[in-house]
Tab-separated table of C-alpha atoms in Angstrom:
chain	number	residue	atom	x	y	z
A	495	UNK	CA	75.179	-32.055	-48.591
A	496	UNK	CA	78.580	-31.568	-46.927
A	497	UNK	CA	79.276	-28.351	-48.854
A	498	UNK	CA	75.786	-27.067	-48.081
A	499	UNK	CA	76.291	-27.568	-44.340
A	500	UNK	CA	79.660	-25.776	-44.423
A	501	UNK	CA	78.137	-22.801	-46.225
A	502	UNK	CA	75.116	-22.752	-43.891
A	503	UNK	CA	77.445	-22.841	-40.892
A	504	UNK	CA	79.276	-19.711	-42.054
A	505	UNK	CA	76.169	-17.866	-43.205
A	506	UNK	CA	74.724	-18.224	-39.710
A	507	UNK	CA	77.773	-16.651	-38.150
A	508	UNK	CA	77.620	-13.768	-40.593
A	509	UNK	CA	74.602	-12.539	-38.628
A	510	UNK	CA	75.812	-13.455	-35.118
A	511	UNK	CA	79.239	-12.338	-33.996
A	512	UNK	CA	82.537	-10.335	-32.839
A	513	UNK	CA	86.202	-10.612	-33.274
A	514	UNK	CA	87.669	-11.378	-29.882
A	515	UNK	CA	91.230	-10.587	-30.898
A	516	UNK	CA	90.306	-7.243	-32.410
A	517	UNK	CA	87.823	-6.091	-29.756
A	518	UNK	CA	90.263	-6.803	-26.948
A	519	UNK	CA	92.610	-4.258	-28.563
A	520	UNK	CA	90.085	-1.421	-28.840
A	521	UNK	CA	92.339	0.894	-26.821
A	522	UNK	CA	95.210	1.104	-29.300
A	523	UNK	CA	96.939	4.183	-27.939
A	524	UNK	CA	100.590	4.453	-26.919
A	525	UNK	CA	99.918	3.451	-23.312
A	526	UNK	CA	98.331	0.196	-24.401
A	527	UNK	CA	100.961	-0.554	-27.063
A	528	UNK	CA	103.772	-0.112	-24.533
A	529	UNK	CA	102.015	-2.582	-22.219
A	530	UNK	CA	101.629	-5.070	-25.086
A	531	UNK	CA	105.347	-4.816	-25.814
A	532	UNK	CA	106.263	-5.443	-22.171
A	533	UNK	CA	103.794	-8.213	-21.332
A	534	UNK	CA	103.196	-9.938	-24.673
A	535	UNK	CA	106.859	-10.295	-25.606
A	536	UNK	CA	106.419	-13.487	-27.640
A	537	UNK	CA	104.525	-14.254	-30.849
A	538	UNK	CA	103.440	-10.612	-31.111
A	539	UNK	CA	102.772	-10.930	-34.854
A	540	UNK	CA	99.791	-13.124	-33.950
A	541	UNK	CA	97.497	-11.320	-31.562
A	542	UNK	CA	97.306	-13.264	-28.290
A	543	UNK	CA	94.105	-14.846	-27.053
A	544	UNK	CA	91.384	-12.797	-25.409
A	545	UNK	CA	92.337	-13.757	-21.866
A	546	UNK	CA	95.959	-12.555	-22.214
A	547	UNK	CA	94.861	-9.282	-23.765
A	548	UNK	CA	92.345	-8.833	-20.981
A	549	UNK	CA	95.171	-9.218	-18.469
A	550	UNK	CA	97.105	-6.507	-20.288
A	551	UNK	CA	94.147	-4.145	-20.057
A	552	UNK	CA	93.816	-4.880	-16.337
A	553	UNK	CA	97.538	-4.297	-15.802
A	554	UNK	CA	97.176	-0.685	-16.931
A	555	UNK	CA	95.327	0.027	-13.668
A	556	UNK	CA	92.905	2.560	-15.097
A	557	UNK	CA	91.443	5.030	-12.648
A	558	UNK	CA	87.908	4.036	-11.599
A	559	UNK	CA	85.035	5.826	-13.287
A	560	UNK	CA	81.610	5.723	-11.663
A	561	UNK	CA	79.587	6.743	-14.697
A	562	UNK	CA	77.006	3.932	-14.794
A	563	UNK	CA	75.779	4.831	-18.258
A	564	UNK	CA	79.233	4.476	-19.811
A	565	UNK	CA	80.309	1.506	-17.673
A	566	UNK	CA	77.071	-0.339	-18.429
A	567	UNK	CA	75.855	-3.371	-16.501
A	568	UNK	CA	78.212	-5.932	-14.950
A	569	UNK	CA	77.210	-9.183	-13.219
A	570	UNK	CA	79.661	-11.517	-11.468
A	571	UNK	CA	78.183	-14.738	-10.107
A	572	UNK	CA	79.826	-18.106	-9.388
A	573	UNK	CA	82.722	-17.816	-11.890
A	574	UNK	CA	80.365	-16.342	-14.462
A	575	UNK	CA	80.752	-12.778	-15.738
A	576	UNK	CA	78.293	-10.796	-17.835
A	577	UNK	CA	78.849	-7.275	-19.156
A	578	UNK	CA	76.558	-5.007	-21.140
A	579	UNK	CA	77.859	-1.672	-22.412
A	580	UNK	CA	76.423	0.994	-24.694
A	581	UNK	CA	78.269	2.000	-27.862
A	582	UNK	CA	77.934	5.467	-29.330
A	583	UNK	CA	80.135	7.627	-31.520
A	584	UNK	CA	79.603	10.937	-33.314
A	585	UNK	CA	82.163	12.560	-35.611
A	586	UNK	CA	81.494	15.633	-37.734
A	587	UNK	CA	83.763	17.771	-39.844
A	588	UNK	CA	84.296	19.552	-43.118
A	589	UNK	CA	86.398	19.144	-46.239
A	590	UNK	CA	88.094	22.526	-46.562
A	591	UNK	CA	88.756	22.077	-50.295
A	592	UNK	CA	85.419	20.681	-51.470
A	593	UNK	CA	83.470	22.783	-48.939
A	594	UNK	CA	81.483	19.704	-47.962
A	595	UNK	CA	80.323	18.304	-44.633
A	596	UNK	CA	81.502	14.880	-43.449
A	597	UNK	CA	80.170	12.715	-40.666
A	598	UNK	CA	80.522	9.302	-39.090
A	599	UNK	CA	77.912	8.246	-36.545
A	600	UNK	CA	77.090	4.904	-34.990
A	601	UNK	CA	75.361	3.506	-31.942
A	602	UNK	CA	74.526	0.152	-30.414
A	603	UNK	CA	75.600	-2.102	-27.613
A	604	UNK	CA	78.257	-4.608	-26.589
A	605	UNK	CA	77.708	-7.875	-24.727
A	606	UNK	CA	80.500	-9.990	-23.281
A	607	UNK	CA	80.409	-13.072	-21.072
A	608	UNK	CA	83.018	-15.305	-19.475
A	609	UNK	CA	82.669	-18.651	-17.710
A	610	UNK	CA	85.486	-20.257	-15.676
A	611	UNK	CA	88.096	-18.370	-17.733
A	612	UNK	CA	87.547	-20.924	-20.490
A	613	UNK	CA	84.412	-19.901	-22.355
A	614	UNK	CA	84.141	-16.388	-23.779
A	615	UNK	CA	81.559	-14.578	-25.853
A	616	UNK	CA	81.828	-11.025	-27.105
A	617	UNK	CA	79.406	-9.342	-29.469
A	618	UNK	CA	78.813	-5.842	-30.792
A	619	UNK	CA	75.733	-4.708	-32.656
A	620	UNK	CA	75.889	-1.253	-34.231
A	621	UNK	CA	73.931	0.859	-36.703
A	622	UNK	CA	75.945	3.320	-38.800
A	623	UNK	CA	75.459	6.365	-40.971
A	624	UNK	CA	78.350	8.220	-42.574
A	625	UNK	CA	79.245	10.727	-45.248
A	626	UNK	CA	82.672	9.536	-46.390
A	627	UNK	CA	85.542	11.352	-48.120
A	628	UNK	CA	85.328	11.192	-51.909
A	629	UNK	CA	88.595	9.282	-52.255
A	630	UNK	CA	87.481	6.446	-49.938
A	631	UNK	CA	87.167	3.226	-51.956
A	632	UNK	CA	86.961	5.021	-55.340
A	633	UNK	CA	87.457	1.963	-57.551
A	634	UNK	CA	84.249	0.468	-56.163
A	635	UNK	CA	82.190	3.647	-55.879
A	636	UNK	CA	79.459	2.006	-57.964
A	637	UNK	CA	79.115	-0.874	-55.491
A	638	UNK	CA	77.265	-0.915	-52.135
A	639	UNK	CA	80.512	-1.279	-50.168
A	640	UNK	CA	81.618	0.416	-46.942
A	641	UNK	CA	85.382	0.704	-46.253
A	642	UNK	CA	86.474	-1.623	-43.404
A	643	UNK	CA	83.007	-3.194	-43.394
A	644	UNK	CA	80.988	-4.997	-46.044
A	645	UNK	CA	77.682	-4.393	-47.781
A	646	UNK	CA	75.735	-1.171	-47.246
A	647	UNK	CA	71.987	-1.020	-46.731
A	648	UNK	CA	71.889	2.345	-48.464
A	649	UNK	CA	74.368	4.288	-50.567
A	650	UNK	CA	73.920	7.583	-52.357
A	651	UNK	CA	77.141	9.103	-53.663
A	652	UNK	CA	79.294	9.412	-50.498
A	653	UNK	CA	76.483	8.878	-47.971
A	654	UNK	CA	76.137	5.325	-46.659
A	655	UNK	CA	74.123	3.520	-43.996
A	656	UNK	CA	74.710	0.005	-42.730
A	657	UNK	CA	74.228	-2.427	-39.852
A	658	UNK	CA	77.133	-4.339	-38.375
A	659	UNK	CA	77.507	-7.436	-36.233
A	660	UNK	CA	81.010	-8.150	-34.999
A	661	UNK	CA	81.708	-10.799	-32.419
A	662	UNK	CA	82.671	-14.322	-31.588
A	663	UNK	CA	82.584	-17.282	-29.274
A	664	UNK	CA	85.843	-18.685	-27.907
A	665	UNK	CA	86.584	-21.818	-25.896
A	666	UNK	CA	89.964	-22.528	-24.266
A	667	UNK	CA	89.886	-26.137	-22.998
A	668	UNK	CA	93.479	-25.774	-21.774
A	669	UNK	CA	96.377	-23.365	-21.870
A	670	UNK	CA	97.593	-25.128	-25.018
A	671	UNK	CA	94.486	-24.941	-27.229
A	672	UNK	CA	91.774	-22.456	-28.132
A	673	UNK	CA	88.833	-22.538	-30.535
A	674	UNK	CA	87.029	-19.493	-31.874
A	675	UNK	CA	84.214	-18.760	-34.297
A	676	UNK	CA	82.787	-15.413	-35.287
A	677	UNK	CA	82.963	-12.478	-37.661
A	678	UNK	CA	85.661	-9.837	-37.795
A	679	UNK	CA	89.061	-9.042	-39.290
A	680	UNK	CA	92.485	-10.368	-38.345
A	681	UNK	CA	96.018	-9.067	-38.639
A	682	UNK	CA	99.352	-10.857	-38.964
A	683	UNK	CA	102.479	-8.821	-38.388
A	684	UNK	CA	104.183	-6.354	-36.073
A	685	UNK	CA	103.932	-3.256	-38.270
A	686	UNK	CA	101.305	-0.614	-38.870
A	687	UNK	CA	100.526	-2.282	-42.213
A	688	UNK	CA	100.565	-5.969	-43.065
A	689	UNK	CA	101.361	-7.541	-46.428
A	690	UNK	CA	99.980	-10.909	-45.278
A	691	UNK	CA	96.630	-10.252	-43.593
A	692	UNK	CA	95.378	-6.950	-42.201
A	693	UNK	CA	92.443	-5.358	-40.408
A	694	UNK	CA	92.009	-2.885	-43.280
A	695	UNK	CA	89.725	-5.360	-45.020
A	696	UNK	CA	86.004	-5.901	-44.694
A	697	UNK	CA	84.968	-8.136	-41.821
A	698	UNK	CA	84.285	-11.765	-42.655
A	699	UNK	CA	82.974	-14.925	-40.997
A	700	UNK	CA	85.650	-17.276	-39.698
A	701	UNK	CA	86.492	-20.230	-37.486
A	702	UNK	CA	89.910	-20.387	-35.870
A	703	UNK	CA	92.095	-22.873	-33.991
A	704	UNK	CA	95.042	-21.757	-31.819
A	705	UNK	CA	97.683	-24.068	-30.359
A	706	UNK	CA	100.780	-23.335	-28.261
A	707	UNK	CA	103.504	-25.869	-27.472
A	708	UNK	CA	106.952	-24.985	-26.124
A	709	UNK	CA	108.288	-22.145	-28.293
A	710	UNK	CA	105.762	-22.715	-31.071
A	711	UNK	CA	102.409	-21.061	-31.632
A	712	UNK	CA	100.154	-22.168	-34.466
A	713	UNK	CA	96.816	-21.012	-35.735
A	714	UNK	CA	94.613	-22.195	-38.572
A	715	UNK	CA	91.597	-20.283	-39.845
A	716	UNK	CA	88.766	-20.971	-42.272
A	717	UNK	CA	87.128	-17.807	-43.656
A	718	UNK	CA	84.086	-17.037	-45.767
A	719	UNK	CA	84.787	-14.112	-48.112
A	720	UNK	CA	82.284	-12.037	-50.095
A	721	UNK	CA	82.454	-11.211	-53.788
A	722	UNK	CA	80.154	-8.218	-54.143
A	723	UNK	CA	81.316	-7.347	-57.665
A	724	UNK	CA	79.947	-10.594	-59.123
A	725	UNK	CA	76.840	-10.732	-56.919
A	726	UNK	CA	73.495	-10.257	-58.633
A	727	UNK	CA	70.553	-8.294	-57.158
A	728	UNK	CA	68.034	-10.556	-55.466
A	729	UNK	CA	70.412	-13.534	-55.318
A	730	UNK	CA	72.492	-12.415	-52.338
A	731	UNK	CA	76.251	-12.266	-52.068
A	732	UNK	CA	78.568	-14.620	-53.917
A	733	UNK	CA	81.071	-16.315	-51.600
A	734	UNK	CA	84.470	-17.944	-51.669
A	735	UNK	CA	86.468	-19.790	-49.032
A	736	UNK	CA	89.946	-19.072	-47.696
A	737	UNK	CA	92.065	-21.297	-45.459
A	738	UNK	CA	94.996	-19.743	-43.615
A	739	UNK	CA	97.605	-21.074	-41.238
A	740	UNK	CA	100.555	-19.502	-39.455
A	741	UNK	CA	103.375	-21.176	-37.527
A	742	UNK	CA	105.294	-18.877	-35.192
A	743	UNK	CA	108.563	-19.828	-33.484
A	744	UNK	CA	110.063	-17.886	-30.594
A	745	UNK	CA	113.786	-18.376	-31.252
A	746	UNK	CA	114.608	-16.661	-27.976
A	747	UNK	CA	112.971	-13.952	-25.904
A	748	UNK	CA	113.959	-11.124	-28.239
A	749	UNK	CA	113.524	-12.887	-31.595
A	750	UNK	CA	110.493	-14.360	-33.339
A	751	UNK	CA	110.001	-15.773	-36.847
A	752	UNK	CA	106.823	-17.046	-38.495
A	753	UNK	CA	105.631	-18.774	-41.659
A	754	UNK	CA	102.337	-17.838	-43.335
A	755	UNK	CA	100.299	-19.605	-45.996
A	756	UNK	CA	96.801	-19.053	-47.337
A	757	UNK	CA	94.691	-20.422	-50.175
A	758	UNK	CA	91.588	-18.925	-51.777
A	759	UNK	CA	89.438	-21.640	-53.277
A	760	UNK	CA	87.650	-21.514	-56.581
A	761	UNK	CA	84.419	-23.455	-56.045
A	762	UNK	CA	84.130	-24.158	-59.788
A	763	UNK	CA	86.534	-25.690	-62.294
A	764	UNK	CA	86.522	-26.719	-65.955
A	765	UNK	CA	84.117	-29.568	-65.178
A	766	UNK	CA	81.598	-27.476	-63.239
A	767	UNK	CA	80.748	-27.008	-59.568
A	768	UNK	CA	83.655	-28.191	-57.460
A	769	UNK	CA	82.583	-27.247	-53.950
A	770	UNK	CA	84.736	-26.983	-50.854
A	771	UNK	CA	88.016	-28.922	-50.935
A	772	UNK	CA	88.430	-30.538	-47.497
A	773	UNK	CA	92.074	-31.406	-48.249
A	774	UNK	CA	92.992	-27.844	-47.286
A	775	UNK	CA	91.675	-28.416	-43.759
A	776	UNK	CA	94.572	-30.723	-42.931
A	777	UNK	CA	96.740	-28.558	-40.625
A	778	UNK	CA	99.870	-30.592	-41.416
A	779	UNK	CA	100.021	-29.974	-45.182
A	780	UNK	CA	101.407	-27.218	-47.377
A	781	UNK	CA	98.713	-25.762	-49.625
A	782	UNK	CA	100.797	-25.381	-52.789
A	783	UNK	CA	101.224	-29.156	-53.458
A	784	UNK	CA	97.495	-29.728	-52.808
A	785	UNK	CA	96.572	-26.903	-55.171
A	786	UNK	CA	98.948	-28.242	-57.846
A	787	UNK	CA	97.455	-31.739	-57.538
A	788	UNK	CA	93.994	-30.243	-58.136
A	789	UNK	CA	95.086	-28.650	-61.407
A	790	UNK	CA	96.027	-25.222	-59.954
A	791	UNK	CA	92.529	-23.677	-59.881
A	792	UNK	CA	93.131	-21.833	-56.595
A	793	UNK	CA	95.245	-18.921	-55.387
A	794	UNK	CA	98.001	-19.800	-52.898
A	795	UNK	CA	100.129	-17.161	-51.189
A	796	UNK	CA	103.046	-17.741	-48.820
A	797	UNK	CA	104.920	-15.432	-46.527
A	798	UNK	CA	107.663	-15.114	-43.943
A	799	UNK	CA	108.100	-12.616	-41.157
A	800	UNK	CA	110.002	-11.913	-38.007
A	801	UNK	CA	110.930	-9.458	-35.285
A	802	UNK	CA	114.130	-8.793	-33.367
A	803	UNK	CA	114.112	-6.661	-30.218
A	804	UNK	CA	117.319	-4.900	-29.201
A	805	UNK	CA	118.027	-2.796	-26.111
A	806	UNK	CA	114.608	-3.916	-24.764
A	807	UNK	CA	112.756	-0.994	-26.347
A	808	UNK	CA	113.757	-1.061	-30.038
A	809	UNK	CA	112.328	-3.656	-32.429
A	810	UNK	CA	113.223	-4.426	-36.039
A	811	UNK	CA	110.601	-6.297	-38.067
A	812	UNK	CA	110.141	-7.584	-41.595
A	813	UNK	CA	107.628	-9.401	-43.790
A	814	UNK	CA	107.712	-10.952	-47.213
A	815	UNK	CA	104.741	-12.052	-49.330
A	816	UNK	CA	105.202	-14.494	-52.209
A	817	UNK	CA	102.361	-14.935	-54.681
A	818	UNK	CA	104.343	-16.352	-57.595
A	819	UNK	CA	108.054	-16.430	-58.333
A	820	UNK	CA	110.566	-17.889	-60.788
A	821	UNK	CA	114.178	-17.054	-59.953
A	822	UNK	CA	115.472	-17.178	-63.517
A	823	UNK	CA	112.723	-14.802	-64.680
A	824	UNK	CA	113.485	-12.327	-61.883
A	825	UNK	CA	117.068	-11.670	-62.961
A	826	UNK	CA	116.525	-12.047	-66.709
A	827	UNK	CA	115.494	-8.408	-67.104
A	828	UNK	CA	112.562	-9.401	-69.322
A	829	UNK	CA	109.917	-7.929	-66.992
A	830	UNK	CA	107.953	-11.144	-66.551
A	831	UNK	CA	104.488	-10.393	-65.147
A	832	UNK	CA	104.404	-13.441	-62.831
A	833	UNK	CA	107.134	-12.343	-60.427
A	834	UNK	CA	104.563	-11.366	-57.801
A	835	UNK	CA	105.943	-10.606	-54.367
A	836	UNK	CA	106.311	-7.847	-51.781
A	837	UNK	CA	108.491	-6.791	-48.865
A	838	UNK	CA	108.023	-4.864	-45.626
A	839	UNK	CA	110.796	-3.451	-43.413
A	840	UNK	CA	110.218	-1.534	-40.209
A	841	UNK	CA	111.561	-0.322	-36.903
A	842	UNK	CA	109.849	1.023	-33.810
A	843	UNK	CA	110.791	2.184	-30.343
A	844	UNK	CA	108.601	2.283	-27.249
A	845	UNK	CA	109.301	4.675	-24.405
A	846	UNK	CA	110.935	7.903	-25.542
A	847	UNK	CA	113.010	9.923	-23.015
A	848	UNK	CA	110.738	11.562	-20.420
A	849	UNK	CA	107.706	9.997	-22.155
A	850	UNK	CA	107.379	6.363	-20.994
A	851	UNK	CA	104.013	5.902	-22.730
A	852	UNK	CA	105.156	6.681	-26.242
A	853	UNK	CA	105.928	4.872	-29.468
A	854	UNK	CA	107.598	5.920	-32.713
A	855	UNK	CA	107.474	3.724	-35.824
A	856	UNK	CA	109.007	3.938	-39.305
A	857	UNK	CA	108.023	1.472	-42.035
A	858	UNK	CA	108.624	0.794	-45.725
A	859	UNK	CA	106.323	-1.347	-47.901
A	860	UNK	CA	107.021	-2.468	-51.476
A	861	UNK	CA	104.775	-4.678	-53.656
A	862	UNK	CA	105.265	-5.662	-57.304
A	863	UNK	CA	102.549	-5.496	-59.996
A	864	UNK	CA	99.868	-8.224	-60.132
A	865	UNK	CA	100.599	-9.452	-56.581
A	866	UNK	CA	97.408	-10.753	-54.883
A	867	UNK	CA	95.502	-10.867	-58.208
A	868	UNK	CA	94.228	-14.057	-59.824
A	869	UNK	CA	92.259	-15.238	-62.816
A	870	UNK	CA	88.828	-14.526	-61.291
A	871	UNK	CA	87.363	-12.309	-58.571
A	872	UNK	CA	86.517	-15.437	-56.578
A	873	UNK	CA	90.191	-16.171	-55.988
A	874	UNK	CA	91.864	-12.766	-55.754
A	875	UNK	CA	93.133	-11.781	-52.318
A	876	UNK	CA	90.245	-9.616	-51.198
A	877	UNK	CA	86.738	-9.561	-49.776
A	878	UNK	CA	83.802	-7.211	-50.374
A	879	UNK	CA	85.828	-5.131	-52.800
A	880	UNK	CA	88.626	-4.503	-50.295
A	881	UNK	CA	92.163	-5.869	-50.154
A	882	UNK	CA	92.938	-8.395	-47.425
A	883	UNK	CA	96.501	-7.082	-47.118
A	884	UNK	CA	97.697	-3.516	-47.792
A	885	UNK	CA	94.810	-1.163	-48.743
A	886	UNK	CA	96.767	0.186	-51.744
A	887	UNK	CA	96.689	-3.228	-53.441
A	888	UNK	CA	99.825	-3.764	-55.552
A	889	UNK	CA	102.364	-2.018	-57.812
A	890	UNK	CA	103.291	0.526	-55.133
A	891	UNK	CA	105.789	1.458	-52.477
A	892	UNK	CA	105.180	3.386	-49.268
A	893	UNK	CA	107.184	5.121	-46.575
A	894	UNK	CA	105.249	5.558	-43.325
A	895	UNK	CA	105.992	7.306	-40.027
A	896	UNK	CA	103.836	7.164	-36.903
A	897	UNK	CA	104.335	8.817	-33.509
A	898	UNK	CA	101.956	8.252	-30.591
A	899	UNK	CA	102.119	9.753	-27.108
A	900	UNK	CA	99.996	9.183	-23.991
A	901	UNK	CA	100.107	11.129	-20.747
A	902	UNK	CA	97.461	10.722	-18.061
A	903	UNK	CA	94.175	10.972	-19.986
A	904	UNK	CA	95.604	12.742	-23.028
A	905	UNK	CA	96.575	10.962	-26.233
A	906	UNK	CA	98.164	12.335	-29.414
A	907	UNK	CA	98.943	10.376	-32.590
A	908	UNK	CA	100.573	11.702	-35.755
A	909	UNK	CA	100.705	9.472	-38.834
A	910	UNK	CA	102.152	10.301	-42.228
A	911	UNK	CA	102.794	8.292	-45.380
A	912	UNK	CA	104.163	8.831	-48.876
A	913	UNK	CA	102.887	6.385	-51.516
A	914	UNK	CA	103.931	5.914	-55.136
A	915	UNK	CA	101.672	3.733	-57.274
A	916	UNK	CA	101.307	2.947	-60.953
A	917	UNK	CA	97.615	2.651	-61.858
A	918	UNK	CA	95.631	1.393	-64.840
A	919	UNK	CA	94.839	3.820	-67.640
A	920	UNK	CA	92.590	1.617	-69.786
A	921	UNK	CA	90.831	-1.740	-69.843
A	922	UNK	CA	94.270	-3.352	-69.767
A	923	UNK	CA	95.418	-4.345	-66.280
A	924	UNK	CA	98.817	-3.013	-65.261
A	925	UNK	CA	98.807	-4.799	-61.926
A	926	UNK	CA	97.736	-2.257	-59.275
A	927	UNK	CA	94.193	-3.508	-58.677
A	928	UNK	CA	93.965	-7.059	-57.229
A	929	UNK	CA	90.296	-7.196	-58.217
A	930	UNK	CA	91.128	-7.130	-61.918
A	931	UNK	CA	92.009	-10.461	-63.515
A	932	UNK	CA	95.668	-10.953	-64.397
A	933	UNK	CA	94.473	-12.329	-67.742
A	934	UNK	CA	93.798	-8.683	-68.723
A	935	UNK	CA	97.539	-7.886	-68.681
A	936	UNK	CA	99.119	-6.255	-71.718
A	937	UNK	CA	101.846	-8.914	-72.148
A	938	UNK	CA	103.760	-11.615	-70.302
A	939	UNK	CA	106.998	-9.643	-70.544
A	940	UNK	CA	107.901	-5.982	-70.636
A	941	UNK	CA	106.297	-5.220	-67.262
A	942	UNK	CA	107.958	-2.891	-64.767
A	943	UNK	CA	107.491	-1.728	-61.203
A	944	UNK	CA	105.236	1.383	-61.011
A	945	UNK	CA	104.123	0.898	-64.620
A	946	UNK	CA	101.007	2.825	-65.637
A	947	UNK	CA	99.920	6.297	-64.583
A	948	UNK	CA	102.165	7.283	-61.680
A	949	UNK	CA	100.379	8.650	-58.617
A	950	UNK	CA	102.242	10.218	-55.703
A	951	UNK	CA	100.023	10.328	-52.628
A	952	UNK	CA	100.902	12.225	-49.462
A	953	UNK	CA	98.868	11.411	-46.346
A	954	UNK	CA	98.973	13.006	-42.902
A	955	UNK	CA	96.669	12.678	-39.916
A	956	UNK	CA	96.829	14.257	-36.464
A	957	UNK	CA	94.542	12.825	-33.787
A	958	UNK	CA	94.388	14.435	-30.333
A	959	UNK	CA	92.020	12.994	-27.724
A	960	UNK	CA	91.075	13.170	-24.066
A	961	UNK	CA	89.863	9.958	-22.390
A	962	UNK	CA	86.940	10.273	-19.983
A	963	UNK	CA	86.903	6.507	-19.384
A	964	UNK	CA	89.736	4.359	-20.745
A	965	UNK	CA	88.125	1.020	-19.911
A	966	UNK	CA	85.157	1.954	-22.086
A	967	UNK	CA	87.397	3.751	-24.619
A	968	UNK	CA	85.175	6.803	-24.113
A	969	UNK	CA	86.945	9.865	-25.436
A	970	UNK	CA	86.571	13.185	-27.222
A	971	UNK	CA	89.005	14.684	-29.652
A	972	UNK	CA	89.909	16.407	-32.887
A	973	UNK	CA	91.270	14.932	-36.099
A	974	UNK	CA	93.106	16.833	-38.830
A	975	UNK	CA	93.565	15.115	-42.195
A	976	UNK	CA	95.595	15.972	-45.279
A	977	UNK	CA	95.758	14.018	-48.535
A	978	UNK	CA	97.318	15.114	-51.811
A	979	UNK	CA	97.214	12.852	-54.871
A	980	UNK	CA	99.604	14.031	-57.607
A	981	UNK	CA	99.322	12.506	-61.082
A	982	UNK	CA	100.283	13.640	-64.601
A	983	UNK	CA	96.653	14.550	-65.310
A	984	UNK	CA	95.586	16.372	-62.167
A	985	UNK	CA	96.131	17.096	-58.502
A	986	UNK	CA	93.505	16.044	-55.943
A	987	UNK	CA	93.838	17.843	-52.625
A	988	UNK	CA	91.851	16.924	-49.528
A	989	UNK	CA	92.012	18.559	-46.100
A	990	UNK	CA	89.546	18.224	-43.248
A	991	UNK	CA	88.986	19.182	-39.642
A	992	UNK	CA	86.821	16.817	-37.578
A	993	UNK	CA	85.672	16.673	-33.962
A	994	UNK	CA	84.391	13.522	-32.293
A	995	UNK	CA	83.098	12.064	-29.043
A	996	UNK	CA	82.093	8.543	-28.092
A	997	UNK	CA	83.159	4.994	-27.294
A	998	UNK	CA	85.219	4.457	-30.421
A	999	UNK	CA	85.717	0.797	-31.432
A	1000	UNK	CA	86.255	1.030	-35.202
A	1001	UNK	CA	88.979	2.309	-37.489
A	1002	UNK	CA	87.965	5.674	-38.949
A	1003	UNK	CA	91.215	6.564	-40.735
A	1004	UNK	CA	91.656	6.505	-44.506
A	1005	UNK	CA	95.433	6.516	-44.841
A	1006	UNK	CA	95.768	5.204	-48.400
């Protein structure tokens, strides 16, 4: 009965919802990122609560816009606020190589309420139709999956249609605690990518607790993930649970470090149905000893990260993910498959000379084979066929550069990345795809970084936009994309030119 109620609780919030942390950062241009760096100068790897991010948006002092259609309806009465805004977005373009048309269109509405600065609700309902690039989510092209989202209502080759609910309810009883429940995606880290938890994944139902005391900030989250690959028609989606907690410590104003741990639970074991293990809900325990005591049926990952700011405008950041590790095996030279870990190093600067609203970022990501994978699809580090960390999965390295500039109502962002990845060439798993069981490996030893068919992928994207209304994120712009995938067998080139207009609230880039 207990397990049934937990599952019912999450299934309800899969159809009602929004991610307060994510939606409060809709305007992710250089102007906003500079304000975040100045005003949220502590625990930046964990997105602050909705109220703080709202204060950042207000601090930008956007010019008033009297367009009632875009601004929507706002009611302020006795410490109660209600806002209703329309959502619409149209993007069309063409693949210059394939000579094919691409599109991304959605529409709906957003509702947000606030009571006494303690109780918040934010919800977005949208209907989508898109014709996606051929390379988007290729390993699950036979599944009804939409990149960054979840299950599609309709899919025919690259054309997809889907409905989306994203939202949440948050209660802050005091300045020290906050509770949130909803559906969305979360990110942990200061970089463009995250090796711990990223917003590149499909949205999922969650409940979250935040606590702040002195220089510490802690959050714990229970998530309901979807396993579309093992779901059967007519029976609905198969689910698994994940429990995550992060402890962040502000060493001093310019330096922050944090510890990350997550566990993906296998609801069955050798005896049969196991259900939800409530031992993982204890916020004061480490998951690895609990998992070991249960016979190691689950997938536990740990991580460390930090950021150091120098000269007020330059920040160095790093992350490390540890899936499995034996020191003696690492330096033995035997190529043991179970040394599963990754590293991220990065640097960024806000405020270039003569361009105060600007940011430049350089980042390197490196992940060994088989990282994030597990024995079954129920316990690999992913949801709805999409990785919960870096979108490339594992067995890769990446060098990324991003420059963003804002001036008045104009915004320009240039992003480029170079990825090397060793991919599978047969039914044997070589460690690049977290959704393939590690039991399919060729051998315990003799494994190497970038093993398999080597792909060299070059990505570039230029986005230039003009904001008609920054508070509503209403803008029009152009987007140029370039992707070249070199492999020993062939060369896949993709270039496109797109134009768009609307109140953009979702990620529409495919930089992987």
